């Protein structure tokens, strides 16, 4: 794979399958490990890569596990008593958050149902996730009642730009796992 023009400027994306990346398929790798060797060859005099340049080189990897996708779909809507976890897609560009590189969109989920489990529990509505759900509700002019609420959250692995640096961070309390 190579660039067609030596004078080309900007980003370019390359989509590779795991079979194209792994050179030693017999080598035992765990499900979370991947061996990647990148080699760039530039035919260009006076080429400079610098963290001060507009296009700083970086690599974003996205892996998809079909098994995980299927199990996630099967638990998309789970109910405890009268309180159910429902799907809620959040697209960061819809809020002008262009600084978020990954994920562009994710399923935050929300809780919907009766109030039996949350009565008197003020801490249930003090999460980052609640602010995003409220913003989606206001933007789409839909009523998402907060009668039953999230009981358990998980973190969202994110990559975003801050002050010219690419940050990767697990942001806590972004995905509803259970409702009450």
GROMACS .gro file of N, CA and C in nm:
model
  540
    1UNK      N    1   0.084  -0.116   0.000
    1UNK     CA    2   0.000   0.000   0.000
    1UNK      C    3   0.089   0.123   0.000
    2UNK      N    4   0.053   0.220  -0.079
    2UNK     CA    5   0.135   0.341  -0.087
    2UNK      C    6   0.048   0.458  -0.129
    3UNK      N    7   0.098   0.576  -0.103
    3UNK     CA    8   0.028   0.697  -0.146
    3UNK      C    9   0.056   0.718  -0.293
    4UNK      N   10  -0.042   0.762  -0.367
    4UNK     CA   11  -0.024   0.779  -0.511
    4UNK      C   12   0.051   0.907  -0.545
    5UNK      N   13   0.048   1.004  -0.459
    5UNK     CA   14   0.113   1.131  -0.488
    5UNK      C   15   0.209   1.168  -0.375
    6UNK      N   16   0.333   1.197  -0.412
    6UNK     CA   17   0.431   1.235  -0.311
    6UNK      C   18   0.398   1.369  -0.248
    7UNK      N   19   0.324   1.453  -0.318
    7UNK     CA   20   0.291   1.585  -0.266
    7UNK      C   21   0.160   1.588  -0.189
    8UNK      N   22   0.092   1.473  -0.178
    8UNK     CA   23  -0.037   1.471  -0.111
    8UNK      C   24  -0.022   1.510   0.036
    9UNK      N   25  -0.116   1.588   0.084
    9UNK     CA   26  -0.114   1.632   0.222
    9UNK      C   27  -0.245   1.593   0.286
   10UNK      N   28  -0.241   1.558   0.412
   10UNK     CA   29  -0.364   1.528   0.484
   10UNK      C   30  -0.367   1.388   0.539
   11UNK      N   31  -0.484   1.349   0.587
   11UNK     CA   32  -0.504   1.218   0.646
   11UNK      C   33  -0.544   1.119   0.539
   12UNK      N   34  -0.511   0.995   0.561
   12UNK     CA   35  -0.570   0.890   0.479
   12UNK      C   36  -0.593   0.768   0.565
   13UNK      N   37  -0.698   0.694   0.533
   13UNK     CA   38  -0.737   0.578   0.612
   13UNK      C   39  -0.710   0.451   0.533
   14UNK      N   40  -0.669   0.349   0.603
   14UNK     CA   41  -0.645   0.219   0.542
   14UNK      C   42  -0.727   0.118   0.622
   15UNK      N   43  -0.809   0.042   0.553
   15UNK     CA   44  -0.887  -0.061   0.621
   15UNK      C   45  -0.819  -0.196   0.598
   16UNK      N   46  -0.787  -0.264   0.706
   16UNK     CA   47  -0.719  -0.393   0.697
   16UNK      C   48  -0.799  -0.498   0.773
   17UNK      N   49  -0.796  -0.618   0.725
   17UNK     CA   50  -0.856  -0.730   0.796
   17UNK      C   51  -0.747  -0.793   0.882
   18UNK      N   52  -0.787  -0.858   0.990
   18UNK     CA   53  -0.691  -0.920   1.081
   18UNK      C   54  -0.600  -1.016   1.005
   19UNK      N   55  -0.656  -1.088   0.909
   19UNK     CA   56  -0.575  -1.183   0.832
   19UNK      C   57  -0.464  -1.112   0.754
   20UNK      N   58  -0.482  -0.984   0.721
   20UNK     CA   59  -0.379  -0.908   0.652
   20UNK      C   60  -0.274  -0.854   0.749
   21UNK      N   61  -0.311  -0.841   0.875
   21UNK     CA   62  -0.221  -0.783   0.974
   21UNK      C   63  -0.131  -0.887   1.038
   22UNK      N   64  -0.187  -1.000   1.074
   22UNK     CA   65  -0.110  -1.102   1.145
   22UNK      C   66  -0.025  -1.182   1.047
   23UNK      N   67   0.105  -1.177   1.066
   23UNK     CA   68   0.195  -1.251   0.977
   23UNK      C   69   0.222  -1.391   1.028
   24UNK      N   70   0.201  -1.414   1.155
   24UNK     CA   71   0.231  -1.543   1.215
   24UNK      C   72   0.104  -1.600   1.278
   25UNK      N   73   0.012  -1.651   1.196
   25UNK     CA   74  -0.116  -1.697   1.250
   25UNK      C   75  -0.103  -1.813   1.349
   26UNK      N   76   0.009  -1.887   1.343
   26UNK     CA   77   0.026  -2.000   1.435
   26UNK      C   78   0.071  -1.953   1.573
   27UNK      N   79   0.124  -1.832   1.581
   27UNK     CA   80   0.168  -1.779   1.710
   27UNK      C   81   0.045  -1.756   1.797
   28UNK      N   82   0.051  -1.800   1.918
   28UNK     CA   83  -0.064  -1.790   2.008
   28UNK      C   84  -0.076  -1.648   2.061
   29UNK      N   85  -0.186  -1.585   2.030
   29UNK     CA   86  -0.216  -1.452   2.083
   29UNK      C   87  -0.348  -1.460   2.158
   30UNK      N   88  -0.358  -1.390   2.267
   30UNK     CA   89  -0.485  -1.389   2.339
   30UNK      C   90  -0.585  -1.307   2.260
   31UNK      N   91  -0.711  -1.312   2.303
   31UNK     CA   92  -0.815  -1.240   2.230
   31UNK      C   93  -0.799  -1.089   2.240
   32UNK      N   94  -0.717  -1.041   2.333
   32UNK     CA   95  -0.698  -0.896   2.346
   32UNK      C   96  -0.566  -0.847   2.289
   33UNK      N   97  -0.483  -0.939   2.239
   33UNK     CA   98  -0.354  -0.901   2.182
   33UNK      C   99  -0.358  -0.904   2.031
   34UNK      N  100  -0.288  -0.812   1.970
   34UNK     CA  101  -0.275  -0.809   1.825
   34UNK      C  102  -0.135  -0.758   1.794
   35UNK      N  103  -0.068  -0.826   1.705
   35UNK     CA  104   0.066  -0.788   1.666
   35UNK      C  105   0.058  -0.709   1.536
   36UNK      N  106   0.104  -0.585   1.539
   36UNK     CA  107   0.097  -0.501   1.420
   36UNK      C  108   0.235  -0.443   1.395
   37UNK      N  109   0.282  -0.456   1.274
   37UNK     CA  110   0.410  -0.397   1.235
   37UNK      C  111   0.380  -0.297   1.123
   38UNK      N  112   0.412  -0.173   1.147
   38UNK     CA  113   0.392  -0.069   1.047
   38UNK      C  114   0.527  -0.019   1.000
   39UNK      N  115   0.541  -0.006   0.870
   39UNK     CA  116   0.665   0.046   0.815
   39UNK      C  117   0.627   0.148   0.708
   40UNK      N  118   0.676   0.267   0.722
   40UNK     CA  119   0.648   0.370   0.622
   40UNK      C  120   0.774   0.396   0.541
   41UNK      N  121   0.756   0.411   0.414
   41UNK     CA  122   0.867   0.442   0.325
   41UNK      C  123   0.828   0.570   0.252
   42UNK      N  124   0.907   0.673   0.272
   42UNK     CA  125   0.877   0.801   0.209
   42UNK      C  126   0.986   0.834   0.108
   43UNK      N  127   0.947   0.870  -0.011
   43UNK     CA  128   1.041   0.916  -0.113
   43UNK      C  129   1.022   1.067  -0.123
   44UNK      N  130   1.083   1.134  -0.033
   44UNK     CA  131   1.060   1.278  -0.025
   44UNK      C  132   1.177   1.341   0.048
   45UNK      N  133   1.241   1.437  -0.013
   45UNK     CA  134   1.349   1.507   0.055
   45UNK      C  135   1.290   1.618   0.140
   46UNK      N  136   1.354   1.647   0.248
   46UNK     CA  137   1.312   1.752   0.341
   46UNK      C  138   1.175   1.725   0.403
   47UNK      N  139   1.136   1.599   0.411
   47UNK     CA  140   1.009   1.565   0.478
   47UNK      C  141   1.033   1.564   0.628
   48UNK      N  142   0.941   1.622   0.701
   48UNK     CA  143   0.953   1.624   0.846
   48UNK      C  144   0.822   1.580   0.908
   49UNK      N  145   0.834   1.499   1.010
   49UNK     CA  146   0.718   1.468   1.092
   49UNK      C  147   0.746   1.529   1.228
   50UNK      N  148   0.655   1.606   1.276
   50UNK     CA  149   0.677   1.673   1.402
   50UNK      C  150   0.544   1.683   1.476
   51UNK      N  151   0.552   1.683   1.607
   51UNK     CA  152   0.429   1.699   1.685
   51UNK      C  153   0.374   1.840   1.672
   52UNK      N  154   0.452   1.932   1.610
   52UNK     CA  155   0.405   2.068   1.591
   52UNK      C  156   0.338   2.089   1.455
   53UNK      N  157   0.345   1.989   1.369
   53UNK     CA  158   0.284   1.999   1.237
   53UNK      C  159   0.133   1.981   1.246
   54UNK      N  160   0.063   2.022   1.141
   54UNK     CA  161  -0.083   2.010   1.139
   54UNK      C  162  -0.128   1.865   1.140
   55UNK      N  163  -0.060   1.779   1.065
   55UNK     CA  164  -0.100   1.639   1.055
   55UNK      C  165  -0.001   1.552   1.132
   56UNK      N  166  -0.027   1.533   1.260
   56UNK     CA  167   0.058   1.448   1.343
   56UNK      C  168   0.018   1.303   1.318
   57UNK      N  169   0.114   1.216   1.289
   57UNK     CA  170   0.078   1.077   1.264
   57UNK      C  171   0.026   1.008   1.390
   58UNK      N  172  -0.081   0.933   1.376
   58UNK     CA  173  -0.129   0.848   1.483
   58UNK      C  174  -0.209   0.733   1.424
   59UNK      N  175  -0.236   0.634   1.505
   59UNK     CA  176  -0.302   0.513   1.460
   59UNK      C  177  -0.423   0.487   1.548
   60UNK      N  178  -0.538   0.466   1.486
   60UNK     CA  179  -0.659   0.428   1.559
   60UNK      C  180  -0.695   0.287   1.514
   61UNK      N  181  -0.709   0.198   1.609
   61UNK     CA  182  -0.749   0.061   1.578
   61UNK      C  183  -0.890   0.038   1.630
   62UNK      N  184  -0.971  -0.023   1.548
   62UNK     CA  185  -1.106  -0.060   1.589
   62UNK      C  186  -1.122  -0.208   1.559
   63UNK      N  187  -1.157  -0.283   1.660
   63UNK     CA  188  -1.179  -0.425   1.639
   63UNK      C  189  -1.326  -0.455   1.662
   64UNK      N  190  -1.376  -0.551   1.590
   64UNK     CA  191  -1.516  -0.589   1.603
   64UNK      C  192  -1.522  -0.737   1.633
   65UNK      N  193  -1.586  -0.771   1.742
   65UNK     CA  194  -1.607  -0.910   1.777
   65UNK      C  195  -1.753  -0.943   1.750
   66UNK      N  196  -1.777  -1.029   1.656
   66UNK     CA  197  -1.915  -1.063   1.620
   66UNK      C  198  -1.986  -1.136   1.734
   67UNK      N  199  -1.913  -1.210   1.813
   67UNK     CA  200  -1.974  -1.280   1.926
   67UNK      C  201  -2.024  -1.178   2.028
   68UNK      N  202  -1.943  -1.079   2.058
   68UNK     CA  203  -1.982  -0.976   2.154
   68UNK      C  204  -2.101  -0.896   2.103
   69UNK      N  205  -2.101  -0.864   1.975
   69UNK     CA  206  -2.212  -0.789   1.916
   69UNK      C  207  -2.343  -0.864   1.935
   70UNK      N  208  -2.342  -0.996   1.911
   70UNK     CA  209  -2.464  -1.073   1.923
   70UNK      C  210  -2.511  -1.079   2.068
   71UNK      N  211  -2.419  -1.098   2.162
   71UNK     CA  212  -2.462  -1.106   2.301
   71UNK      C  213  -2.512  -0.970   2.350
   72UNK      N  214  -2.456  -0.861   2.301
   72UNK     CA  215  -2.500  -0.729   2.340
   72UNK      C  216  -2.643  -0.703   2.292
   73UNK      N  217  -2.673  -0.744   2.168
   73UNK     CA  218  -2.806  -0.725   2.114
   73UNK      C  219  -2.911  -0.799   2.196
   74UNK      N  220  -2.876  -0.919   2.243
   74UNK     CA  221  -2.974  -0.999   2.315
   74UNK      C  222  -3.009  -0.937   2.451
   75UNK      N  223  -2.921  -0.855   2.509
   75UNK     CA  224  -2.950  -0.792   2.638
   75UNK      C  225  -2.983  -0.644   2.622
   76UNK      N  226  -3.008  -0.600   2.499
   76UNK     CA  227  -3.032  -0.458   2.475
   76UNK      C  228  -3.144  -0.404   2.563
   77UNK      N  229  -3.254  -0.478   2.572
   77UNK     CA  230  -3.363  -0.433   2.658
   77UNK      C  231  -3.383  -0.537   2.766
   78UNK      N  232  -3.343  -0.503   2.886
   78UNK     CA  233  -3.363  -0.595   2.998
   78UNK      C  234  -3.445  -0.522   3.104
   79UNK      N  235  -3.535  -0.596   3.165
   79UNK     CA  236  -3.625  -0.534   3.263
   79UNK      C  237  -3.610  -0.599   3.400
   80UNK      N  238  -3.617  -0.516   3.502
   80UNK     CA  239  -3.622  -0.560   3.641
   80UNK      C  240  -3.746  -0.499   3.701
   81UNK      N  241  -3.843  -0.582   3.733
   81UNK     CA  242  -3.970  -0.530   3.781
   81UNK      C  243  -4.035  -0.448   3.671
   82UNK      N  244  -4.070  -0.325   3.700
   82UNK     CA  245  -4.131  -0.238   3.600
   82UNK      C  246  -4.032  -0.141   3.537
   83UNK      N  247  -3.903  -0.162   3.559
   83UNK     CA  248  -3.801  -0.071   3.508
   83UNK      C  249  -3.717  -0.141   3.401
   84UNK      N  250  -3.712  -0.082   3.281
   84UNK     CA  251  -3.643  -0.146   3.168
   84UNK      C  252  -3.528  -0.061   3.116
   85UNK      N  253  -3.423  -0.129   3.069
   85UNK     CA  254  -3.311  -0.062   3.003
   85UNK      C  255  -3.340  -0.058   2.854
   86UNK      N  256  -3.337   0.063   2.797
   86UNK     CA  257  -3.368   0.082   2.655
   86UNK      C  258  -3.247   0.140   2.583
   87UNK      N  259  -3.241   0.114   2.454
   87UNK     CA  260  -3.130   0.163   2.371
   87UNK      C  261  -3.142   0.313   2.347
   88UNK      N  262  -3.029   0.383   2.352
   88UNK     CA  263  -3.024   0.526   2.321
   88UNK      C  264  -2.891   0.555   2.254
   89UNK      N  265  -2.894   0.578   2.123
   89UNK     CA  266  -2.772   0.606   2.046
   89UNK      C  267  -2.731   0.751   2.067
   90UNK      N  268  -2.605   0.772   2.102
   90UNK     CA  269  -2.548   0.906   2.118
   90UNK      C  270  -2.446   0.925   2.006
   91UNK      N  271  -2.466   1.028   1.923
   91UNK     CA  272  -2.371   1.063   1.819
   91UNK      C  273  -2.307   1.196   1.861
   92UNK      N  274  -2.178   1.194   1.888
   92UNK     CA  275  -2.111   1.312   1.942
   92UNK      C  276  -2.115   1.431   1.846
   93UNK      N  277  -2.117   1.407   1.716
   93UNK     CA  278  -2.123   1.517   1.619
   93UNK      C  279  -2.254   1.594   1.631
   94UNK      N  280  -2.363   1.527   1.673
   94UNK     CA  281  -2.492   1.594   1.691
   94UNK      C  282  -2.484   1.704   1.796
   95UNK      N  283  -2.385   1.696   1.885
   95UNK     CA  284  -2.368   1.796   1.990
   95UNK      C  285  -2.251   1.889   1.961
   96UNK      N  286  -2.194   1.877   1.840
   96UNK     CA  287  -2.080   1.960   1.804
   96UNK      C  288  -1.950   1.915   1.867
   97UNK      N  289  -1.945   1.793   1.915
   97UNK     CA  290  -1.825   1.740   1.979
   97UNK      C  291  -1.735   1.677   1.874
   98UNK      N  292  -1.685   1.757   1.782
   98UNK     CA  293  -1.599   1.708   1.674
   98UNK      C  294  -1.461   1.665   1.724
   99UNK      N  295  -1.428   1.701   1.847
   99UNK     CA  296  -1.299   1.664   1.904
   99UNK      C  297  -1.294   1.517   1.945
  100UNK      N  298  -1.410   1.450   1.949
  100UNK     CA  299  -1.415   1.307   1.983
  100UNK      C  300  -1.389   1.226   1.857
  101UNK      N  301  -1.280   1.147   1.858
  101UNK     CA  302  -1.243   1.065   1.743
  101UNK      C  303  -1.301   0.925   1.752
  102UNK      N  304  -1.309   0.870   1.873
  102UNK     CA  305  -1.361   0.735   1.890
  102UNK      C  306  -1.429   0.725   2.024
  103UNK      N  307  -1.545   0.667   2.032
  103UNK     CA  308  -1.627   0.629   1.918
  103UNK      C  309  -1.702   0.750   1.865
  104UNK      N  310  -1.741   0.748   1.743
  104UNK     CA  311  -1.821   0.858   1.687
  104UNK      C  312  -1.963   0.851   1.743
  105UNK      N  313  -2.007   0.728   1.769
  105UNK     CA  314  -2.142   0.703   1.819
  105UNK      C  315  -2.134   0.584   1.915
  106UNK      N  316  -2.220   0.584   2.015
  106UNK     CA  317  -2.226   0.468   2.105
  106UNK      C  318  -2.365   0.456   2.163
  107UNK      N  319  -2.395   0.341   2.221
  107UNK     CA  320  -2.525   0.317   2.283
  107UNK      C  321  -2.512   0.340   2.433
  108UNK      N  322  -2.570   0.451   2.479
  108UNK     CA  323  -2.562   0.488   2.621
  108UNK      C  324  -2.666   0.414   2.704
  109UNK      N  325  -2.778   0.377   2.643
  109UNK     CA  326  -2.894   0.317   2.709
  109UNK      C  327  -2.955   0.417   2.806
  110UNK      N  328  -3.079   0.394   2.844
  110UNK     CA  329  -3.146   0.472   2.947
  110UNK      C  330  -3.249   0.381   3.013
  111UNK      N  331  -3.303   0.426   3.123
  111UNK     CA  332  -3.398   0.346   3.199
  111UNK      C  333  -3.537   0.408   3.187
  112UNK      N  334  -3.637   0.322   3.173
  112UNK     CA  335  -3.775   0.369   3.159
  112UNK      C  336  -3.866   0.273   3.233
  113UNK      N  337  -3.959   0.328   3.311
  113UNK     CA  338  -4.053   0.243   3.382
  113UNK      C  339  -4.111   0.311   3.503
  114UNK      N  340  -4.163   0.229   3.596
  114UNK     CA  341  -4.228   0.287   3.714
  114UNK      C  342  -4.125   0.331   3.818
  115UNK      N  343  -4.175   0.398   3.922
  115UNK     CA  344  -4.088   0.462   4.020
  115UNK      C  345  -4.058   0.377   4.143
  116UNK      N  346  -4.104   0.255   4.148
  116UNK     CA  347  -4.093   0.174   4.270
  116UNK      C  348  -3.949   0.162   4.321
  117UNK      N  349  -3.854   0.142   4.235
  117UNK     CA  350  -3.716   0.118   4.279
  117UNK      C  351  -3.637   0.242   4.314
  118UNK      N  352  -3.677   0.359   4.265
  118UNK     CA  353  -3.594   0.478   4.282
  118UNK      C  354  -3.644   0.575   4.388
  119UNK      N  355  -3.762   0.553   4.442
  119UNK     CA  356  -3.821   0.648   4.536
  119UNK      C  357  -3.722   0.686   4.646
  120UNK      N  358  -3.695   0.812   4.659
  120UNK     CA  359  -3.607   0.862   4.763
  120UNK      C  360  -3.458   0.842   4.738
  121UNK      N  361  -3.419   0.801   4.620
  121UNK     CA  362  -3.276   0.777   4.591
  121UNK      C  363  -3.220   0.892   4.507
  122UNK      N  364  -3.173   0.997   4.573
  122UNK     CA  365  -3.121   1.115   4.503
  122UNK      C  366  -2.993   1.085   4.427
  123UNK      N  367  -2.912   0.990   4.476
  123UNK     CA  368  -2.784   0.961   4.410
  123UNK      C  369  -2.802   0.899   4.272
  124UNK      N  370  -2.920   0.846   4.242
  124UNK     CA  371  -2.942   0.779   4.114
  124UNK      C  372  -2.938   0.876   3.996
  125UNK      N  373  -2.960   1.005   4.021
  125UNK     CA  374  -2.962   1.100   3.910
  125UNK      C  375  -2.840   1.192   3.908
  126UNK      N  376  -2.734   1.155   3.979
  126UNK     CA  377  -2.614   1.237   3.986
  126UNK      C  378  -2.500   1.177   3.905
  127UNK      N  379  -2.524   1.139   3.781
  127UNK     CA  380  -2.422   1.077   3.697
  127UNK      C  381  -2.403   1.156   3.568
  128UNK      N  382  -2.284   1.144   3.508
  128UNK     CA  383  -2.255   1.209   3.380
  128UNK      C  384  -2.354   1.166   3.273
  129UNK      N  385  -2.385   1.039   3.275
  129UNK     CA  386  -2.476   0.981   3.177
  129UNK      C  387  -2.610   1.054   3.175
  130UNK      N  388  -2.661   1.090   3.293
  130UNK     CA  389  -2.791   1.156   3.303
  130UNK      C  390  -2.791   1.288   3.226
  131UNK      N  391  -2.682   1.363   3.233
  131UNK     CA  392  -2.673   1.488   3.158
  131UNK      C  393  -2.683   1.467   3.008
  132UNK      N  394  -2.618   1.362   2.956
  132UNK     CA  395  -2.627   1.332   2.812
  132UNK      C  396  -2.768   1.290   2.773
  133UNK      N  397  -2.832   1.207   2.855
  133UNK     CA  398  -2.969   1.164   2.825
  133UNK      C  399  -3.063   1.284   2.824
  134UNK      N  400  -3.047   1.374   2.921
  134UNK     CA  401  -3.129   1.495   2.924
  134UNK      C  402  -3.106   1.580   2.800
  135UNK      N  403  -2.980   1.592   2.756
  135UNK     CA  404  -2.948   1.671   2.636
  135UNK      C  405  -3.013   1.611   2.512
  136UNK      N  406  -3.008   1.478   2.498
  136UNK     CA  407  -3.073   1.412   2.384
  136UNK      C  408  -3.223   1.434   2.389
  137UNK      N  409  -3.281   1.423   2.507
  137UNK     CA  410  -3.424   1.442   2.525
  137UNK      C  411  -3.466   1.583   2.483
  138UNK      N  412  -3.389   1.684   2.524
  138UNK     CA  413  -3.421   1.822   2.488
  138UNK      C  414  -3.399   1.848   2.339
  139UNK      N  415  -3.289   1.797   2.284
  139UNK     CA  416  -3.257   1.819   2.143
  139UNK      C  417  -3.362   1.757   2.052
  140UNK      N  418  -3.403   1.634   2.084
  140UNK     CA  419  -3.501   1.563   2.001
  140UNK      C  420  -3.644   1.595   2.040
  141UNK      N  421  -3.661   1.680   2.141
  141UNK     CA  422  -3.793   1.718   2.190
  141UNK      C  423  -3.878   1.595   2.222
  142UNK      N  424  -3.814   1.500   2.291
  142UNK     CA  425  -3.884   1.380   2.335
  142UNK      C  426  -3.880   1.376   2.487
  143UNK      N  427  -3.979   1.314   2.543
  143UNK     CA  428  -3.985   1.304   2.688
  143UNK      C  429  -3.930   1.169   2.731
  144UNK      N  430  -3.814   1.171   2.792
  144UNK     CA  431  -3.757   1.049   2.850
  144UNK      C  432  -3.769   1.066   3.001
  145UNK      N  433  -3.871   1.004   3.060
  145UNK     CA  434  -3.891   1.022   3.204
  145UNK      C  435  -3.781   0.955   3.285
  146UNK      N  436  -3.746   1.019   3.398
  146UNK     CA  437  -3.640   0.967   3.484
  146UNK      C  438  -3.699   0.904   3.610
  147UNK      N  439  -3.809   0.835   3.596
  147UNK     CA  440  -3.873   0.775   3.711
  147UNK      C  441  -3.793   0.655   3.761
  148UNK      N  442  -3.768   0.558   3.675
  148UNK     CA  443  -3.675   0.453   3.713
  148UNK      C  444  -3.539   0.497   3.661
  149UNK      N  445  -3.433   0.455   3.726
  149UNK     CA  446  -3.302   0.514   3.696
  149UNK      C  447  -3.192   0.409   3.687
  150UNK      N  448  -3.077   0.449   3.632
  150UNK     CA  449  -2.964   0.358   3.625
  150UNK      C  450  -2.916   0.316   3.764
  151UNK      N  451  -2.887   0.188   3.776
  151UNK     CA  452  -2.833   0.133   3.901
  151UNK      C  453  -2.684   0.105   3.887
  152UNK      N  454  -2.643   0.058   3.768
  152UNK     CA  455  -2.504   0.023   3.745
  152UNK      C  456  -2.460   0.079   3.610
  153UNK      N  457  -2.340   0.138   3.609
  153UNK     CA  458  -2.283   0.195   3.487
  153UNK      C  459  -2.152   0.124   3.453
  154UNK      N  460  -2.111   0.141   3.328
  154UNK     CA  461  -1.976   0.099   3.288
  154UNK      C  462  -1.909   0.216   3.217
  155UNK      N  463  -1.779   0.204   3.199
  155UNK     CA  464  -1.700   0.310   3.137
  155UNK      C  465  -1.705   0.298   2.985
  156UNK      N  466  -1.678   0.409   2.918
  156UNK     CA  467  -1.669   0.413   2.772
  156UNK      C  468  -1.525   0.448   2.736
  157UNK      N  469  -1.462   0.363   2.655
  157UNK     CA  470  -1.327   0.388   2.607
  157UNK      C  471  -1.335   0.494   2.498
  158UNK      N  472  -1.271   0.608   2.518
  158UNK     CA  473  -1.281   0.719   2.423
  158UNK      C  474  -1.143   0.768   2.381
  159UNK      N  475  -1.137   0.825   2.259
  159UNK     CA  476  -1.018   0.896   2.211
  159UNK      C  477  -1.066   1.033   2.166
  160UNK      N  478  -0.999   1.137   2.216
  160UNK     CA  479  -1.038   1.273   2.182
  160UNK      C  480  -0.916   1.364   2.185
  161UNK      N  481  -0.932   1.480   2.119
  161UNK     CA  482  -0.824   1.579   2.116
  161UNK      C  483  -0.844   1.679   2.229
  162UNK      N  484  -0.735   1.709   2.300
  162UNK     CA  485  -0.738   1.813   2.403
  162UNK      C  486  -0.605   1.887   2.397
  163UNK      N  487  -0.611   2.015   2.369
  163UNK     CA  488  -0.490   2.097   2.365
  163UNK      C  489  -0.388   2.049   2.263
  164UNK      N  490  -0.434   1.997   2.151
  164UNK     CA  491  -0.344   1.950   2.047
  164UNK      C  492  -0.290   1.810   2.068
  165UNK      N  493  -0.333   1.743   2.176
  165UNK     CA  494  -0.287   1.606   2.203
  165UNK      C  495  -0.403   1.509   2.191
  166UNK      N  496  -0.374   1.391   2.141
  166UNK     CA  497  -0.474   1.285   2.132
  166UNK      C  498  -0.474   1.209   2.264
  167UNK      N  499  -0.590   1.206   2.330
  167UNK     CA  500  -0.605   1.143   2.461
  167UNK      C  501  -0.690   1.017   2.446
  168UNK      N  502  -0.646   0.907   2.509
  168UNK     CA  503  -0.728   0.786   2.519
  168UNK      C  504  -0.760   0.766   2.667
  169UNK      N  505  -0.889   0.753   2.696
  169UNK     CA  506  -0.929   0.746   2.835
  169UNK      C  507  -1.057   0.666   2.849
  170UNK      N  508  -1.070   0.591   2.956
  170UNK     CA  509  -1.195   0.527   2.992
  170UNK      C  510  -1.274   0.627   3.075
  171UNK      N  511  -1.386   0.674   3.022
  171UNK     CA  512  -1.468   0.773   3.092
  171UNK      C  513  -1.576   0.697   3.169
  172UNK      N  514  -1.572   0.710   3.300
  172UNK     CA  515  -1.664   0.636   3.387
  172UNK      C  516  -1.809   0.681   3.370
  173UNK      N  517  -1.901   0.593   3.405
  173UNK     CA  518  -2.045   0.622   3.413
  173UNK      C  519  -2.106   0.672   3.282
  174UNK      N  520  -2.069   0.613   3.171
  174UNK     CA  521  -2.121   0.656   3.041
  174UNK      C  522  -2.220   0.557   2.979
  175UNK      N  523  -2.222   0.431   3.025
  175UNK     CA  524  -2.310   0.330   2.968
  175UNK      C  525  -2.391   0.266   3.080
  176UNK      N  526  -2.523   0.267   3.066
  176UNK     CA  527  -2.609   0.204   3.164
  176UNK      C  528  -2.603   0.052   3.146
  177UNK      N  529  -2.572  -0.018   3.253
  177UNK     CA  530  -2.569  -0.165   3.250
  177UNK      C  531  -2.693  -0.225   3.315
  178UNK      N  532  -2.742  -0.161   3.423
  178UNK     CA  533  -2.861  -0.210   3.493
  178UNK      C  534  -2.948  -0.093   3.536
  179UNK      N  535  -3.078  -0.120   3.546
  179UNK     CA  536  -3.173  -0.018   3.592
  179UNK      C  537  -3.245  -0.068   3.718
  180UNK      N  538  -3.305   0.029   3.793
  180UNK     CA  539  -3.389  -0.006   3.908
  180UNK      C  540  -3.503   0.090   3.925
   0.00000   0.00000   0.00000
